[in-house]
Amino acid sequence: MSPPEKQLPPGQYIPRGWPVLHYGPVPKFRPKDWDFRVFGATESGEQHRWTWDEFDALPRTKAVSDFHCVTKFTIPDNEWEGVSGSAIVELAPPAPDVTHVMVWAEYGYSANIRMSDFLADGTLFATHRNGERISPDHGFPIRIVVPHLYAWKSVKWVRGVEYLVKDRRGFWEERGYHNGADPWREQRYSYQEDEGETPPL
């Protein structure tokens, strides 16, 4: 008896390999200059900062999840390893009225997500996939993985997190992509928000 087929979100398919998609060039990693910052509406009002060695030494977690790209491919059953969103919040507490985060990457790229998504099981700043360091074209040294949302929210080459008390659209959200990005509801484009498909974030 063959195993049941993997259930995919509407419109998705499983490709060969792991396609590489991103905007702009792959940044060069310089560990001595690299840092990770948490800023914005922090509880203390201060910015939190880690060097690469400090970040790489933080407690890690593992999670297995699918990876859904808005271009309609899904990579099933990835084992990610990294620092969870909830661990970052414990280390750098937000102010009580924070509702969203903006994840910032090299070259000023950004994506906004709800704090509830940031704290969800499986959301982590991944350094490894399937037991190996993620490659430069997939986000080395770290990328955030938000597995229950379309993968443009899973930002590559992350450099920081900004705590927000009010939602603000990120790079692709400002360019016509849906603010929510739920693949099971096919929240691909911003015009769908006006159709009553879902309330805005």
mmCIF file of C-alpha atoms in Angstrom:
data_model
loop_
_atom_site.group_PDB
_atom_site.id
_atom_site.type_symbol
_atom_site.label_atom_id
_atom_site.label_comp_id
_atom_site.label_asym_id
_atom_site.label_seq_id
_atom_site.Cartn_x
_atom_site.Cartn_y
_atom_site.Cartn_z
ATOM 1 C CA MET A 1 0.000 0.000 0.000
ATOM 2 C CA SER A 2 1.488 3.348 -1.056
ATOM 3 C CA PRO A 3 1.692 6.222 1.452
ATOM 4 C CA PRO A 4 -0.906 8.964 1.132
ATOM 5 C CA GLU A 5 -0.010 11.905 -1.069
ATOM 6 C CA LYS A 6 1.278 15.025 0.641
ATOM 7 C CA GLN A 7 -1.478 17.589 1.092
ATOM 8 C CA LEU A 8 -0.446 20.901 -0.440
ATOM 9 C CA PRO A 9 -2.022 24.351 -0.284
ATOM 10 C CA PRO A 10 -4.190 25.285 -3.287
ATOM 11 C CA GLY A 11 -2.237 25.805 -6.513
ATOM 12 C CA GLN A 12 1.066 24.424 -5.172
ATOM 13 C CA TYR A 13 3.289 21.658 -6.607
ATOM 14 C CA ILE A 14 6.466 19.869 -5.478
ATOM 15 C CA PRO A 15 9.445 20.738 -7.711
ATOM 16 C CA ARG A 16 12.742 18.985 -8.241
ATOM 17 C CA GLY A 17 15.306 20.453 -5.909
ATOM 18 C CA TRP A 18 14.957 23.784 -4.110
ATOM 19 C CA PRO A 19 14.601 26.684 -6.564
ATOM 20 C CA VAL A 20 16.523 29.875 -5.838
ATOM 21 C CA LEU A 21 14.506 33.102 -5.963
ATOM 22 C CA HIS A 22 15.405 36.487 -4.551
ATOM 23 C CA TYR A 23 15.585 40.176 -5.351
ATOM 24 C CA GLY A 24 19.077 41.589 -5.898
ATOM 25 C CA PRO A 25 22.537 40.012 -5.524
ATOM 26 C CA VAL A 26 23.700 37.540 -2.892
ATOM 27 C CA PRO A 27 25.447 39.586 -0.179
ATOM 28 C CA LYS A 28 28.977 38.769 0.923
ATOM 29 C CA PHE A 29 29.154 37.562 4.526
ATOM 30 C CA ARG A 30 31.783 39.350 6.614
ATOM 31 C CA PRO A 31 31.622 37.804 10.094
ATOM 32 C CA LYS A 32 33.655 40.542 11.789
ATOM 33 C CA ASP A 33 31.228 43.214 10.565
ATOM 34 C CA TRP A 34 27.997 41.207 10.844
ATOM 35 C CA ASP A 35 25.557 41.788 13.675
ATOM 36 C CA PHE A 36 21.933 41.050 14.540
ATOM 37 C CA ARG A 37 19.860 43.812 16.118
ATOM 38 C CA VAL A 38 16.476 44.005 17.804
ATOM 39 C CA PHE A 39 15.177 47.553 18.002
ATOM 40 C CA GLY A 40 12.037 49.667 17.836
ATOM 41 C CA ALA A 41 9.490 49.341 20.647
ATOM 42 C CA THR A 42 11.570 47.219 23.020
ATOM 43 C CA GLU A 43 10.515 46.912 26.644
ATOM 44 C CA SER A 44 13.657 48.689 27.850
ATOM 45 C CA GLY A 45 13.693 51.281 25.075
ATOM 46 C CA GLU A 46 17.199 50.084 24.241
ATOM 47 C CA GLN A 47 18.538 48.306 21.188
ATOM 48 C CA HIS A 48 19.761 44.711 21.574
ATOM 49 C CA ARG A 49 22.736 43.522 19.533
ATOM 50 C CA TRP A 50 24.617 40.266 18.935
ATOM 51 C CA THR A 51 27.823 39.706 16.992
ATOM 52 C CA TRP A 52 27.964 36.705 14.682
ATOM 53 C CA ASP A 53 29.804 34.577 17.263
ATOM 54 C CA GLU A 54 27.288 35.556 19.920
ATOM 55 C CA PHE A 55 24.282 34.832 17.733
ATOM 56 C CA ASP A 56 25.711 31.532 16.534
ATOM 57 C CA ALA A 57 26.121 30.471 20.187
ATOM 58 C CA LEU A 58 22.480 31.127 21.161
ATOM 59 C CA PRO A 59 20.316 28.144 22.160
ATOM 60 C CA ARG A 60 18.935 26.340 19.121
ATOM 61 C CA THR A 61 15.767 24.525 18.282
ATOM 62 C CA LYS A 62 14.739 22.235 15.433
ATOM 63 C CA ALA A 63 11.470 22.129 13.534
ATOM 64 C CA VAL A 64 10.220 20.166 10.542
ATOM 65 C CA SER A 65 7.950 22.077 8.185
ATOM 66 C CA ASP A 66 6.956 22.648 4.585
ATOM 67 C CA PHE A 67 8.176 25.665 2.625
ATOM 68 C CA HIS A 68 5.553 27.354 0.425
ATOM 69 C CA CYS A 69 6.667 29.836 -2.235
ATOM 70 C CA VAL A 70 4.126 32.239 -3.718
ATOM 71 C CA THR A 71 5.436 31.229 -7.171
ATOM 72 C CA LYS A 72 3.563 27.972 -6.463
ATOM 73 C CA PHE A 73 6.210 25.455 -5.420
ATOM 74 C CA THR A 74 6.250 23.696 -2.050
ATOM 75 C CA ILE A 75 9.287 21.936 -0.534
ATOM 76 C CA PRO A 76 7.917 19.441 1.997
ATOM 77 C CA ASP A 77 9.380 18.243 5.288
ATOM 78 C CA ASN A 78 12.413 20.485 5.739
ATOM 79 C CA GLU A 79 14.279 20.099 9.020
ATOM 80 C CA TRP A 80 15.292 23.586 10.110
ATOM 81 C CA GLU A 81 17.661 24.399 12.939
ATOM 82 C CA GLY A 82 18.160 27.818 14.445
ATOM 83 C CA VAL A 83 17.039 30.353 17.036
ATOM 84 C CA SER A 84 13.292 30.515 17.573
ATOM 85 C CA GLY A 85 11.314 33.718 17.394
ATOM 86 C CA SER A 86 10.130 33.097 20.944
ATOM 87 C CA ALA A 87 13.769 32.879 22.118
ATOM 88 C CA ILE A 88 14.503 36.266 20.567
ATOM 89 C CA VAL A 89 11.505 37.764 22.392
ATOM 90 C CA GLU A 90 12.752 36.312 25.683
ATOM 91 C CA LEU A 91 16.237 37.745 25.121
ATOM 92 C CA ALA A 92 14.969 41.098 23.828
ATOM 93 C CA PRO A 93 11.497 41.664 25.304
ATOM 94 C CA PRO A 94 9.082 43.888 23.363
ATOM 95 C CA ALA A 95 6.974 46.640 24.852
ATOM 96 C CA PRO A 96 3.489 45.460 25.891
ATOM 97 C CA ASP A 97 1.753 47.193 22.960
ATOM 98 C CA VAL A 98 3.856 45.602 20.197
ATOM 99 C CA THR A 99 1.608 43.909 17.636
ATOM 100 C CA HIS A 100 3.931 43.230 14.669
ATOM 101 C CA VAL A 101 7.562 42.893 13.727
ATOM 102 C CA MET A 102 9.438 44.058 10.668
ATOM 103 C CA VAL A 103 12.194 41.653 9.707
ATOM 104 C CA TRP A 104 15.093 43.515 8.102
ATOM 105 C CA ALA A 105 17.736 42.026 5.808
ATOM 106 C CA GLU A 106 20.740 43.084 3.771
ATOM 107 C CA TYR A 107 20.175 45.904 1.237
ATOM 108 C CA GLY A 108 17.178 47.183 3.208
ATOM 109 C CA TYR A 109 14.858 44.313 2.268
ATOM 110 C CA SER A 110 12.017 43.791 4.753
ATOM 111 C CA ALA A 111 8.866 41.808 5.528
ATOM 112 C CA ASN A 112 6.192 42.484 8.143
ATOM 113 C CA ILE A 113 4.536 39.756 10.203
ATOM 114 C CA ARG A 114 2.182 39.646 13.164
ATOM 115 C CA MET A 115 3.765 39.042 16.542
ATOM 116 C CA SER A 116 1.589 35.932 16.834
ATOM 117 C CA ASP A 117 3.253 34.557 13.671
ATOM 118 C CA PHE A 118 6.687 35.526 14.977
ATOM 119 C CA LEU A 119 6.013 33.532 18.162
ATOM 120 C CA ALA A 120 4.371 30.566 16.438
ATOM 121 C CA ASP A 121 5.809 27.068 16.721
ATOM 122 C CA GLY A 122 8.211 26.515 13.838
ATOM 123 C CA THR A 123 9.154 30.162 13.319
ATOM 124 C CA LEU A 124 12.907 30.442 13.707
ATOM 125 C CA PHE A 125 16.032 32.149 12.438
ATOM 126 C CA ALA A 126 17.502 29.217 10.562
ATOM 127 C CA THR A 127 21.194 28.550 10.245
ATOM 128 C CA HIS A 128 20.792 24.957 9.035
ATOM 129 C CA ARG A 129 18.476 22.975 6.776
ATOM 130 C CA ASN A 130 18.470 19.174 6.780
ATOM 131 C CA GLY A 131 21.616 19.090 8.874
ATOM 132 C CA GLU A 132 23.713 21.439 6.750
ATOM 133 C CA ARG A 133 24.403 25.165 6.891
ATOM 134 C CA ILE A 134 22.063 26.986 4.557
ATOM 135 C CA SER A 135 23.854 28.096 1.414
ATOM 136 C CA PRO A 136 24.520 31.754 0.514
ATOM 137 C CA ASP A 137 21.842 31.776 -2.200
ATOM 138 C CA HIS A 138 19.283 30.478 0.326
ATOM 139 C CA GLY A 139 20.122 33.040 2.995
ATOM 140 C CA PHE A 140 23.426 32.217 4.745
ATOM 141 C CA PRO A 141 24.246 33.014 7.483
ATOM 142 C CA ILE A 142 20.615 33.199 8.687
ATOM 143 C CA ARG A 143 17.129 33.431 7.272
ATOM 144 C CA ILE A 144 13.885 33.583 9.155
ATOM 145 C CA VAL A 145 11.510 30.712 8.432
ATOM 146 C CA VAL A 146 7.793 31.344 8.958
ATOM 147 C CA PRO A 147 6.511 28.023 7.602
ATOM 148 C CA HIS A 148 2.773 28.685 7.770
ATOM 149 C CA LEU A 149 3.075 31.772 5.520
ATOM 150 C CA TYR A 150 4.241 32.205 1.936
ATOM 151 C CA ALA A 151 8.012 32.240 1.785
ATOM 152 C CA TRP A 152 8.543 35.905 0.925
ATOM 153 C CA LYS A 153 7.911 36.341 4.659
ATOM 154 C CA SER A 154 10.817 33.916 5.291
ATOM 155 C CA VAL A 155 13.418 36.601 4.678
ATOM 156 C CA LYS A 156 16.959 35.682 3.625
ATOM 157 C CA TRP A 157 20.148 37.329 4.968
ATOM 158 C CA VAL A 158 18.407 38.694 8.063
ATOM 159 C CA ARG A 159 20.139 41.428 10.037
ATOM 160 C CA GLY A 160 17.506 42.532 12.505
ATOM 161 C CA VAL A 161 13.993 42.746 13.883
ATOM 162 C CA GLU A 162 12.054 45.931 14.511
ATOM 163 C CA TYR A 163 9.209 45.792 17.042
ATOM 164 C CA LEU A 164 6.148 47.694 15.835
ATOM 165 C CA VAL A 165 3.117 48.993 17.726
ATOM 166 C CA LYS A 166 1.304 49.451 14.421
ATOM 167 C CA ASP A 167 1.531 47.388 11.240
ATOM 168 C CA ARG A 168 3.639 48.664 8.353
ATOM 169 C CA ARG A 169 4.054 46.948 5.002
ATOM 170 C CA GLY A 170 7.390 45.462 4.004
ATOM 171 C CA PHE A 171 9.186 45.319 0.652
ATOM 172 C CA TRP A 172 6.887 42.997 -1.320
ATOM 173 C CA GLU A 173 3.775 44.059 0.544
ATOM 174 C CA GLU A 174 4.372 47.605 -0.730
ATOM 175 C CA ARG A 175 4.689 46.186 -4.251
ATOM 176 C CA GLY A 176 1.375 44.385 -4.477
ATOM 177 C CA TYR A 177 1.706 41.251 -2.376
ATOM 178 C CA HIS A 178 -0.859 40.280 0.244
ATOM 179 C CA ASN A 179 -0.304 41.544 3.770
ATOM 180 C CA GLY A 180 -1.306 38.202 5.309
ATOM 181 C CA ALA A 181 0.351 35.586 3.050
ATOM 182 C CA ASP A 182 -1.586 32.512 4.198
ATOM 183 C CA PRO A 183 -0.937 29.820 1.523
ATOM 184 C CA TRP A 184 -3.967 27.747 2.528
ATOM 185 C CA ARG A 185 -6.183 30.728 1.688
ATOM 186 C CA GLU A 186 -4.088 31.693 -1.376
ATOM 187 C CA GLN A 187 -3.401 35.157 -0.021
ATOM 188 C CA ARG A 188 -1.005 36.058 -2.814
ATOM 189 C CA TYR A 189 -1.816 39.622 -3.894
ATOM 190 C CA SER A 190 -2.937 42.810 -2.208
ATOM 191 C CA TYR A 191 -6.041 43.193 -4.400
ATOM 192 C CA GLN A 192 -7.446 40.134 -2.613
ATOM 193 C CA GLU A 193 -7.514 42.114 0.626
ATOM 194 C CA ASP A 194 -10.133 44.398 -0.924
ATOM 195 C CA GLU A 195 -12.349 41.453 -1.826
ATOM 196 C CA GLY A 196 -13.089 40.686 1.814
ATOM 197 C CA GLU A 197 -11.020 37.498 1.679
ATOM 198 C CA THR A 198 -9.419 38.339 4.999
ATOM 199 C CA PRO A 199 -9.098 41.353 7.238
ATOM 200 C CA PRO A 200 -5.747 43.147 7.008
ATOM 201 C CA LEU A 201 -3.004 42.277 9.474
#
